[in-house]
Coordinates of C-alpha atoms and ligand atoms in Angstrom, one line a residue:
M125 CA 96.0 108.6 66.3
R126 CA 96.4 107.1 69.7
L127 CA 97.8 109.0 72.1
N128 CA 99.8 107.5 75.3
P129 CA 99.2 110.2 78.0
V130 CA 101.7 108.6 80.2
R131 CA 104.7 108.5 78.0
M132 CA 104.8 110.2 75.0
A133 CA 102.7 112.7 74.3
C134 CA 103.9 113.9 70.6
L135 CA 103.8 112.2 67.5
P136 CA 106.3 113.4 64.7
V137 CA 105.3 116.2 62.7
R138 CA 104.7 115.0 59.1
F139 CA 104.6 118.0 57.3
V140 CA 105.0 121.7 57.7
A141 CA 102.3 123.0 59.5
I142 CA 100.8 120.3 61.8
V143 CA 101.7 121.6 65.3
V144 CA 101.4 119.3 68.0
V145 CA 101.1 120.4 71.5
C146 CA 102.2 118.1 74.5
G147 CA 100.3 118.8 77.9
V148 CA 100.3 116.5 80.8
T149 CA 97.4 115.1 79.3
G150 CA 99.1 114.6 75.8
L151 CA 96.7 116.7 73.6
W152 CA 96.7 117.8 70.0
P153 CA 96.5 121.3 69.0
A154 CA 93.6 122.2 66.8
N155 CA 92.7 125.2 64.8
A156 CA 89.7 126.9 63.5
S157 CA 89.2 129.0 60.9
G158 CA 90.1 132.3 61.7
M159 CA 89.8 130.2 64.9
A160 CA 92.6 127.8 65.9
F161 CA 91.7 125.3 68.4
W162 CA 93.4 122.2 70.0
S163 CA 91.9 118.8 70.8
A164 CA 92.6 115.2 71.2
V165 CA 91.0 114.1 68.0
S166 CA 92.3 113.3 64.5
P167 CA 92.8 114.3 61.7
G168 CA 95.7 116.5 62.5
G169 CA 94.9 117.4 65.8
Y170 CA 92.6 120.4 64.8
T171 CA 89.4 120.8 66.4
D172 CA 86.3 120.2 64.4
L173 CA 84.0 122.9 65.7
V174 CA 81.1 121.8 64.1
G175 CA 81.0 117.7 65.1
S176 CA 82.6 118.6 68.3
P177 CA 82.9 121.9 69.3
T178 CA 83.8 121.5 73.0
D179 CA 86.9 119.3 72.2
R180 CA 89.2 122.1 73.0
G181 CA 91.2 123.2 76.0
C182 CA 90.6 127.0 77.4
W183 CA 91.6 129.1 80.5
G184 CA 89.0 128.5 83.5
K185 CA 90.2 131.5 85.2
T186 CA 89.9 134.9 84.3
T187 CA 93.1 136.7 85.7
I188 CA 96.3 135.3 84.1
A189 CA 99.6 136.0 85.3
Y190 CA 102.6 136.1 83.2
R191 CA 106.4 136.5 84.3
F192 CA 109.5 136.9 82.4
A193 CA 111.9 134.1 83.3
P194 CA 115.8 134.8 84.2
S195 CA 116.7 133.3 80.9
F196 CA 114.7 135.9 78.9
L197 CA 116.2 138.6 81.1
A198 CA 119.2 137.5 80.2
A199 CA 118.8 137.2 76.4
F200 CA 116.6 140.2 75.9
P201 CA 118.0 142.6 78.8
N202 CA 116.7 146.0 77.4
P203 CA 113.3 147.0 79.2
G204 CA 112.1 148.5 76.0
L205 CA 111.8 144.8 74.9
R206 CA 109.6 143.7 77.9
D207 CA 107.4 146.5 76.9
Q208 CA 106.9 144.8 73.7
I209 CA 105.7 141.5 75.3
R210 CA 103.3 143.8 77.6
L211 CA 101.9 145.4 74.7
A212 CA 101.0 141.8 73.2
F213 CA 99.3 140.7 76.5
E214 CA 97.3 144.1 76.2
E215 CA 96.2 143.2 72.7
W216 CA 94.6 139.9 74.2
D217 CA 93.6 141.6 77.2
T218 CA 91.2 143.9 75.3
A219 CA 90.2 141.4 72.9
S220 CA 86.5 140.9 74.4
A221 CA 85.9 144.3 74.1
T222 CA 87.3 145.1 70.6
P223 CA 85.0 145.8 68.0
P224 CA 85.9 143.9 64.6
G225 CA 85.8 146.9 62.5
S226 CA 85.9 147.1 58.6
Q227 CA 89.8 146.0 58.5
Y228 CA 90.2 142.4 58.6
A229 CA 94.0 142.0 59.5
Y230 CA 96.7 144.9 60.3
K231 CA 99.9 142.7 58.7
H232 CA 102.4 145.2 57.6
A233 CA 104.8 143.9 54.9
G234 CA 108.3 145.1 54.1
Y235 CA 111.5 143.3 54.3
K236 CA 113.9 144.7 57.3
K237 CA 116.9 142.8 58.9
Y238 CA 115.1 141.9 62.1
V239 CA 112.2 139.9 63.4
D240 CA 109.5 141.8 65.4
L241 CA 109.4 140.9 68.9
R242 CA 105.9 142.3 69.5
T243 CA 104.5 140.4 66.3
V244 CA 105.7 137.0 67.7
A245 CA 104.7 137.6 71.0
V246 CA 100.9 138.2 70.0
H247 CA 101.2 135.0 68.2
E248 CA 102.6 132.9 70.9
I249 CA 100.0 134.1 73.1
G250 CA 97.2 133.1 70.9
H251 CA 98.6 129.3 71.4
I252 CA 98.6 130.0 75.0
L253 CA 94.8 130.6 74.8
G254 CA 94.2 127.5 72.7
L255 CA 94.6 128.7 69.0
A256 CA 96.3 127.0 66.4
H257 CA 97.4 128.1 62.9
P258 CA 94.5 128.9 60.5
E259 CA 96.2 128.0 57.1
E260 CA 97.4 124.6 58.4
A261 CA 94.1 123.5 59.9
H262 CA 92.4 124.5 56.6
G263 CA 94.6 121.8 55.4
S264 CA 92.6 119.6 57.3
G265 CA 89.6 121.0 56.6
R266 CA 89.4 122.4 60.2
N267 CA 89.5 125.9 59.9
F268 CA 86.3 127.5 60.2
A269 CA 84.6 130.8 60.0
P270 CA 81.3 132.2 61.5
T271 CA 78.4 131.9 59.2
V272 CA 76.4 135.0 60.6
A273 CA 78.0 138.0 60.4
G274 CA 78.7 139.8 63.8
S275 CA 78.5 136.6 65.7
C276 CA 81.3 133.7 66.1
S277 CA 78.8 131.0 66.0
P278 CA 77.5 129.0 64.1
V279 CA 80.8 127.9 62.0
A280 CA 81.4 126.5 58.9
A281 CA 84.7 125.3 57.5
A282 CA 86.3 128.1 55.3
A283 CA 89.8 128.7 54.0
P284 CA 91.5 131.7 55.9
P285 CA 91.4 135.0 53.7
G286 CA 95.0 135.4 54.7
D287 CA 97.4 137.8 57.1
E288 CA 95.9 136.7 60.7
V289 CA 98.2 136.9 63.6
M290 CA 98.3 133.1 63.9
Q291 CA 99.5 132.1 60.5
H292 CA 102.4 130.0 61.0
T293 CA 104.8 132.2 59.4
I294 CA 106.1 135.8 59.7
S295 CA 108.8 137.4 57.4
A296 CA 111.5 139.5 58.6
G297 CA 110.6 143.3 58.8
N298 CA 106.9 142.4 58.8
T299 CA 104.7 143.3 61.8
N300 CA 101.5 142.1 62.7
H301 CA 100.4 143.5 66.1
V302 CA 96.4 143.7 65.9
L303 CA 94.0 140.7 66.1
S304 CA 92.4 140.1 62.6
H305 CA 88.7 139.2 62.7
D306 CA 89.7 135.5 62.7
E307 CA 91.5 135.9 66.3
L308 CA 88.5 137.7 67.4
N309 CA 86.0 135.2 66.6
A310 CA 88.5 132.3 67.9
Y311 CA 88.3 134.2 71.3
C312 CA 84.7 134.9 71.2
S313 CA 84.0 131.2 70.4
S314 CA 86.3 130.1 73.5
Y315 CA 85.8 132.8 75.9
G316 CA 82.6 134.7 74.8
T317 CA 82.4 138.0 76.4
V318 CA 84.6 137.0 79.3
D319 CA 87.5 139.5 79.7
L320 CA 90.9 137.8 80.6
D321 CA 93.0 139.9 82.2
F322 CA 96.7 139.6 81.9
V323 CA 98.9 140.8 84.9
E324 CA 102.6 140.6 85.4
T325 CA 104.0 138.9 88.4
G326 CA 107.3 138.4 89.9
S327 CA 106.2 135.2 91.8
I328 CA 107.1 131.8 90.7
L329 CA 104.0 130.3 92.5
S330 CA 101.5 132.8 90.9
T331 CA 102.9 132.2 87.5
D332 CA 100.5 131.1 84.9
I333 CA 102.6 131.8 81.5
L334 CA 106.4 131.8 81.8
I335 CA 108.2 133.9 79.0
R336 CA 111.5 132.6 78.5
A337 CA 114.4 132.2 75.9
A338 CA 116.6 129.4 74.7
D339 CA 118.6 128.4 71.8
L340 CA 115.7 126.2 70.1
F341 CA 118.2 124.9 67.2
A342 CA 116.2 126.0 64.4
P343 CA 117.4 129.5 63.4
N344 CA 114.3 130.0 61.3
T345 CA 112.1 129.5 64.2
W346 CA 111.2 132.4 66.3
A347 CA 109.4 131.1 69.1
V348 CA 107.4 128.2 70.4
A349 CA 104.7 128.0 72.6
H350 CA 103.4 125.3 75.0
P351 CA 100.0 125.2 76.5
F352 CA 99.2 122.8 79.1
T353 CA 95.8 121.3 79.8
T354 CA 94.2 119.1 82.6
L355 CA 90.6 117.8 83.4
P356 CA 87.9 119.0 83.8
G357 CA 87.1 121.6 81.3
T358 CA 84.6 124.2 81.4
A359 CA 81.2 124.4 79.4
A360 CA 82.8 125.5 76.3
C361 CA 86.0 123.6 76.4
D362 CA 86.7 120.0 77.5
K363 CA 89.8 120.7 78.8
T364 CA 91.3 123.5 81.2
I365 CA 94.8 125.2 80.2
F366 CA 96.4 125.8 83.6
F367 CA 99.9 126.6 82.3
G368 CA 101.8 128.0 79.4
L369 CA 105.4 128.4 78.3
I370 CA 106.4 130.6 75.5
T371 CA 110.2 130.3 74.5
F372 CA 112.0 132.8 72.1
N373 CA 114.8 131.7 70.1
T374 CA 118.0 133.3 71.1
N375 CA 120.0 132.0 68.1
T376 CA 118.3 132.9 65.1
A377 CA 120.7 134.5 62.0
P378 CA 122.5 137.7 62.7
D379 CA 120.3 139.7 60.2
R380 CA 117.0 137.8 62.0
K381 CA 117.5 138.8 65.4
I382 CA 114.3 139.2 67.4
G383 CA 113.6 142.7 68.7
R384 CA 112.4 146.1 67.9
M385 CA 113.1 148.4 64.9
S386 CA 112.0 152.0 65.7
K387 CA 112.4 155.1 63.6
G388 CA 112.5 158.9 64.7
I389 CA 111.8 162.0 62.6
N390 CA 112.1 165.7 63.9
W391 CA 110.5 168.3 61.9
D392 CA 111.2 172.2 61.6
Y393 CA 108.2 174.1 61.1
H394 CA 108.9 177.6 59.6
N395 CA 105.5 179.2 60.7
L396 CA 104.5 181.6 57.8
S397 CA 100.6 181.2 58.2
G398 CA 100.3 184.5 59.7
Q399 CA 98.9 183.6 63.0
P400 CA 100.8 182.1 66.2
I401 CA 100.6 178.4 67.1
R402 CA 98.6 177.3 70.2
S403 CA 99.0 173.4 69.3
M404 CA 100.4 171.0 66.7
T405 CA 98.7 167.5 65.8
V406 CA 100.0 164.5 63.9
K407 CA 98.2 161.2 63.2
T408 CA 100.4 158.4 62.9
N409 CA 99.7 154.9 61.5
T410 CA 101.0 151.1 61.9
T411 CA 101.4 151.1 65.6
N412 CA 99.0 151.2 68.2
N413 CA 101.6 151.6 71.2
P414 CA 100.2 154.7 72.9
V415 CA 103.4 155.5 74.5
P416 CA 106.0 156.8 72.0
L417 CA 109.3 156.0 72.6
A418 CA 110.3 159.7 72.4
H419 CA 108.8 162.9 71.5
Y420 CA 110.4 166.1 70.7
D421 CA 108.3 169.3 72.2
N422 CA 110.1 172.6 70.6
P423 CA 112.2 173.3 74.0
G424 CA 113.5 176.8 74.2
S425 CA 111.4 179.9 74.1
H426 CA 108.0 178.8 73.1
P427 CA 108.0 175.1 74.3
F428 CA 105.1 172.7 74.0
T429 CA 104.6 172.3 77.5
L430 CA 101.6 169.4 77.2
F431 CA 102.2 166.3 74.8
T432 CA 99.6 163.6 74.4
T433 CA 99.0 160.5 72.7
S434 CA 95.6 159.2 72.1
P435 CA 94.9 156.0 70.8
S436 CA 92.6 155.6 68.0
A437 CA 88.8 155.1 68.6
D438 CA 88.2 154.4 65.0
P439 CA 87.7 150.7 64.8
D440 CA 88.5 150.7 61.1
H441 CA 91.9 152.2 61.6
K442 CA 93.0 150.4 65.0
E443 CA 96.5 151.4 64.9
D444 CA 96.4 155.3 64.3
L445 CA 97.5 157.4 67.1
L446 CA 96.9 161.1 67.3
H447 CA 99.7 163.1 69.0
A448 CA 99.3 166.5 70.1
W449 CA 101.7 169.2 71.3
Q450 CA 100.3 172.3 73.3
T451 CA 101.4 175.3 74.4
P452 CA 100.6 177.2 77.7
P453 CA 97.9 180.2 77.2
R454 CA 99.9 183.0 76.2
G455 CA 102.8 181.0 75.4
E456 CA 102.1 180.5 71.6
V457 CA 104.7 180.0 68.8
P458 CA 104.8 183.5 67.1
V459 CA 104.7 184.1 63.7
N460 CA 107.6 183.7 61.6
A461 CA 109.1 181.5 64.4
V462 CA 110.2 177.9 64.0
A463 CA 108.4 175.2 66.0
H464 CA 110.3 171.8 66.3
I465 CA 108.4 168.7 67.0
G466 CA 109.2 164.9 66.7
L467 CA 108.4 161.5 67.4
E468 CA 109.9 158.0 67.7
L469 CA 107.6 155.2 67.4
D470 CA 108.2 151.5 68.0
V471 CA 108.2 150.3 64.1
W472 CA 110.1 151.3 61.1
H473 CA 107.2 152.0 58.7
W474 CA 105.1 154.6 60.4
A475 CA 103.9 157.8 58.7
A476 CA 103.0 161.2 59.6
L477 CA 99.2 161.5 58.6
E478 CA 97.1 164.9 58.8
P479 CA 99.7 167.1 60.5
K480 CA 98.5 170.3 61.5
A481 CA 99.5 173.8 62.9
I482 CA 96.5 175.2 65.0
A483 CA 95.9 178.9 65.8
P484 CA 94.5 180.1 69.3
G485 CA 91.3 180.7 67.6
G486 CA 91.0 177.2 66.3
T487 CA 92.2 177.5 62.5
A488 CA 94.0 174.4 61.5
T489 CA 96.7 174.8 58.7
A490 CA 98.0 171.5 57.1
I491 CA 101.6 171.5 57.0
A492 CA 103.8 169.4 54.7
L493 CA 105.7 167.1 57.1
V494 CA 107.6 164.7 55.3
T495 CA 108.2 160.8 56.3
A496 CA 111.0 158.7 55.3
S497 CA 111.2 155.1 55.4
S498 CA 114.0 152.7 54.5
W499 CA 112.9 150.5 51.6
Y500 CA 114.0 147.1 50.2
H501 CA 112.6 145.4 46.9
T502 CA 113.2 141.9 47.5
V503 CA 112.2 138.8 45.7
V504 CA 111.1 135.4 47.3
T505 CA 113.6 132.8 46.5
G506 CA 112.3 129.9 48.3
S507 CA 109.4 128.3 50.0
P508 CA 108.1 129.1 53.7
F509 CA 110.1 127.5 56.5
A510 CA 108.0 124.4 58.2
S511 CA 107.6 124.5 61.8
A512 CA 110.2 121.9 62.3
P513 CA 110.6 120.1 65.4
T514 CA 113.2 121.7 67.5
R515 CA 115.4 120.6 69.8
D516 CA 115.4 122.3 73.2
G517 CA 117.0 121.0 76.2
A518 CA 113.8 121.4 78.3
W519 CA 111.5 119.8 75.6
A520 CA 113.7 117.6 73.8
D521 CA 110.6 115.1 73.3
R522 CA 108.0 117.3 72.3
L523 CA 106.6 119.3 69.4
P524 CA 106.0 123.1 69.7
L525 CA 103.6 125.5 68.5
G526 CA 105.9 128.0 67.0
L527 CA 106.3 131.0 64.4
T528 CA 108.8 130.3 62.0
S529 CA 110.2 132.4 59.3
G530 CA 108.4 133.2 55.9
P531 CA 110.2 132.0 52.5
P532 CA 113.8 133.2 52.0
E533 CA 114.0 136.7 50.2
T534 CA 116.7 138.0 48.2
V535 CA 117.4 141.8 48.2
L536 CA 117.4 143.2 44.7
A537 CA 117.2 146.9 45.4
S538 CA 117.5 149.1 48.6
G539 CA 117.1 152.8 49.4
F540 CA 114.6 155.0 51.2
V541 CA 111.1 156.4 50.5
L542 CA 110.0 160.1 51.1
S543 CA 106.2 160.4 51.4
V544 CA 103.7 163.6 52.0
P545 CA 100.6 163.5 53.9
E546 CA 97.8 162.8 51.9
S547 CA 95.7 165.9 53.7
L548 CA 97.9 168.6 52.1
P549 CA 95.8 170.9 50.0
G550 CA 97.9 171.0 47.0
D551 CA 101.2 169.5 46.0
A552 CA 104.2 169.7 48.1
R553 CA 107.8 170.7 46.9
L554 CA 110.8 168.9 48.2
S555 CA 114.5 170.0 47.8
D556 CA 117.7 169.9 49.1
L557 CA 117.9 166.3 49.8
A558 CA 120.8 165.3 51.9
V559 CA 121.9 162.0 53.3
A560 CA 124.6 161.2 55.8
A561 CA 125.6 157.6 57.4
V562 CA 125.6 157.7 61.1
P563 CA 126.9 155.3 63.8
D564 CA 124.5 153.2 65.5
D565 CA 123.0 154.7 68.8
D566 CA 124.9 157.7 68.0
L567 CA 121.9 160.1 67.6
T568 CA 118.8 160.3 69.6
L569 CA 115.5 161.8 68.6
A570 CA 116.8 165.4 70.0
D571 CA 119.6 165.2 67.7
L572 CA 117.7 165.3 64.5
N573 CA 118.2 168.6 63.8
R574 CA 119.8 171.3 61.7
A575 CA 122.7 171.9 64.1
T576 CA 123.7 167.9 63.6
L577 CA 123.1 168.4 59.8
Q578 CA 125.6 171.2 59.9
A579 CA 127.9 169.3 61.9
L580 CA 127.9 166.3 59.7
A581 CA 128.3 168.6 57.0
A582 CA 131.3 170.3 58.6
E583 CA 132.8 166.8 58.9
Q584 CA 132.4 166.3 55.3
R585 CA 129.7 163.5 55.8
V586 CA 126.7 164.6 54.1
R587 CA 126.0 163.4 50.7
S588 CA 123.9 165.3 48.2
V589 CA 121.7 163.5 45.7
A590 CA 122.5 164.5 42.1
G591 CA 119.6 163.9 40.5
F592 CA 117.1 165.1 43.1
G593 CA 117.0 168.5 42.7
T594 CA 113.4 169.8 43.2
R595 CA 110.4 167.5 43.2
T596 CA 106.6 168.1 43.1
L597 CA 104.6 165.5 45.1
A598 CA 100.8 165.3 45.0
P599 CA 99.4 164.8 48.6
G600 CA 99.8 161.3 49.6
R601 CA 102.5 160.2 47.3
D602 CA 105.7 158.5 47.8
F603 CA 109.1 159.1 46.2
Y604 CA 111.8 156.5 46.0
V605 CA 115.3 157.3 46.3
V606 CA 117.1 154.0 44.9
M607 CA 120.7 153.5 46.3
R608 CA 121.2 150.3 45.1
G609 CA 119.2 149.0 42.2
T610 CA 117.7 150.1 38.8
A611 CA 114.5 151.8 37.7
G612 CA 112.8 148.1 37.3
D613 CA 112.8 148.1 41.2
V614 CA 110.6 150.9 41.7
P615 CA 107.1 150.1 42.3
P616 CA 105.2 150.6 38.7
D617 CA 103.0 153.6 39.9
A618 CA 105.9 155.4 41.2
R619 CA 107.9 154.6 38.0
A620 CA 105.0 155.8 35.8
E621 CA 104.9 158.8 37.3
D622 CA 108.7 159.6 37.7
R623 CA 108.4 159.6 41.3
F624 CA 112.1 158.0 41.9
V625 CA 115.9 158.6 41.3
L626 CA 118.5 156.4 40.8
A627 CA 121.3 157.4 43.3
P628 CA 124.2 155.0 42.6
E629 CA 126.7 157.2 44.4
L630 CA 124.8 156.3 47.7
A631 CA 125.3 152.4 47.2
D632 CA 128.3 152.3 49.5
I633 CA 126.0 153.6 52.6
A634 CA 122.8 151.8 51.6
D635 CA 123.1 149.3 54.8
A636 CA 124.1 152.0 57.4
P637 CA 121.8 154.1 59.5
L638 CA 121.1 157.0 57.7
F639 CA 120.4 160.7 59.0
V640 CA 118.0 162.0 56.3
Y641 CA 117.4 165.7 55.5
V642 CA 114.8 167.2 53.2
A643 CA 113.2 170.6 52.8
S644 CA 109.4 170.9 51.8
D645 CA 106.8 173.2 51.5
T646 CA 103.5 174.0 49.7
A647 CA 102.3 176.1 47.1
V648 CA 100.2 178.1 49.0
P649 CA 103.2 179.6 51.4
V650 CA 101.7 178.6 54.8
G651 CA 104.9 177.4 56.3
Q652 CA 108.3 175.8 55.2
V653 CA 109.3 172.2 56.7
G654 CA 112.8 170.8 57.4
T655 CA 112.3 167.2 58.2
F656 CA 115.4 165.3 59.9
A657 CA 114.8 161.6 59.9
L658 CA 117.0 158.7 61.2
I659 CA 116.3 155.4 59.5
N660 CA 117.7 152.1 58.6
T661 CA 119.0 152.0 62.2
A662 CA 120.0 148.6 63.9
P663 CA 117.2 146.9 65.9
L664 CA 116.9 147.0 69.6
A665 CA 117.4 143.1 69.9
G666 CA 118.2 140.2 72.1
R667 CA 121.7 138.9 72.2
A668 CA 122.8 135.3 71.3
V669 CA 122.6 133.3 74.3
R670 CA 124.0 129.7 73.2
E671 CA 123.3 128.2 76.6
I672 CA 120.4 126.3 76.6
A673 CA 117.9 127.4 79.5
L674 CA 117.6 125.1 82.3
P675 CA 114.9 122.6 82.1
Y676 CA 111.9 123.9 83.6
V677 CA 110.2 121.8 86.1
E678 CA 106.4 121.8 84.8
K679 CA 104.1 123.1 87.3
P680 CA 101.8 120.6 88.5
A681 CA 98.1 120.4 87.3
P682 CA 95.9 121.9 90.0
Ligands
ZN111 ZN1 102.5 129.1 65.9

């Protein structure tokens, strides 16, 4: 390929995943196995990490400032959405010190009617650091993996195992917040042990990465990234990246709005353990955000006055969080009293693990907190969307590095899943399942309690599930409440063990935000639990902004 650095910079994309980036010098993006880099060489624009390892761009400075453009603030006005972008930068900020651990990737599947903003942001920042799409690069034989365990070099061409953050598609409802081994290897390859620090700025002059929003005129493209390079480069890279532009699409489909989908659950624990409670702890999975969106601390006569969330120190479970509620000395929750705790986290699929009530002497009692999560059974009915060129006012002549939708899916069944912790000493008994459709934004975490259940019941809005009755679940098992669908939609293991109920009487509220209540206890009578969950809520999302952002005047090369 010949590139004309003066005029053109970008050649048409011929098939799906070839991505082209145009900087002032007209470079091609490239990818490496697990490592995606960009370069000016053909074929396909992916760096040959074996033959020409320095043929790529990387940042030459270690403190990189990002700024939210007015277009982003207009399209994504909720401050909680900016927090999701900040978490995405934090993921890369800590890459140099992140051990790989035993788990290759942290992608979570599961259909929901939104696109996860943090997932998109982690991906696009990867492009701004010089990475491309591993599965696309592999199509050109230019995806690479280390040949020596524990090191990012030397490398050899290899197929990416899958689920990498830098894969070119992500489906609605899926999340992928944690760098896989592939991205960690790519970071190591370009930056070694250098610790890049990402800081937020309000200054136009100091902006290195601009976060903006625009109608990309491609409803299945979630965002695009443009890294800009100049000469000379650094020791590891022939070119220096000096500016990055990330553009989120404001005009995706109504059920593909880019945002955040949280879930809140409160629990009532009736303490029959025979000892007072000094503290309670709950581990959660599937989000590493160390700041819960909300927590409920047993307000009333025996409040937990100290709440803490600790990130996992376990490199094999990077998303686990440990939440702890503590009473002051001599403020313990008495025997026979009820303790109320709860959490709202920034993903829809988190679950409570290893919940415990801890007595003043340190004796821990496992308690049967239930997790409810909405559930869809979908079937793929098409091919993944190509990273199609987008028309965007500022970049009409350029082709992006983007992130596009996974293949179209058709919903076959929907409902919710109840799960019990694996840490329980014996089976849990679940009963009194009740469900109510509630308006969006009507309830906060503090409202998820028995009073709300009773108020909803008084208004005759609570629906029981006729076929549920009392169910016994072994530790760690899931139970499916199928509101729309058939037994054939239930996963085979749950079907074989009769861990499902068909509830066609709830079909009319299957798509509504749902208040779910279930009672639970364990065979050893150490406590009874009421679980109050709010699931299926609408995402906190951006709003459709049809205007095209004003063309951005690119920062001159230093
Ligand atoms: Zn991409």
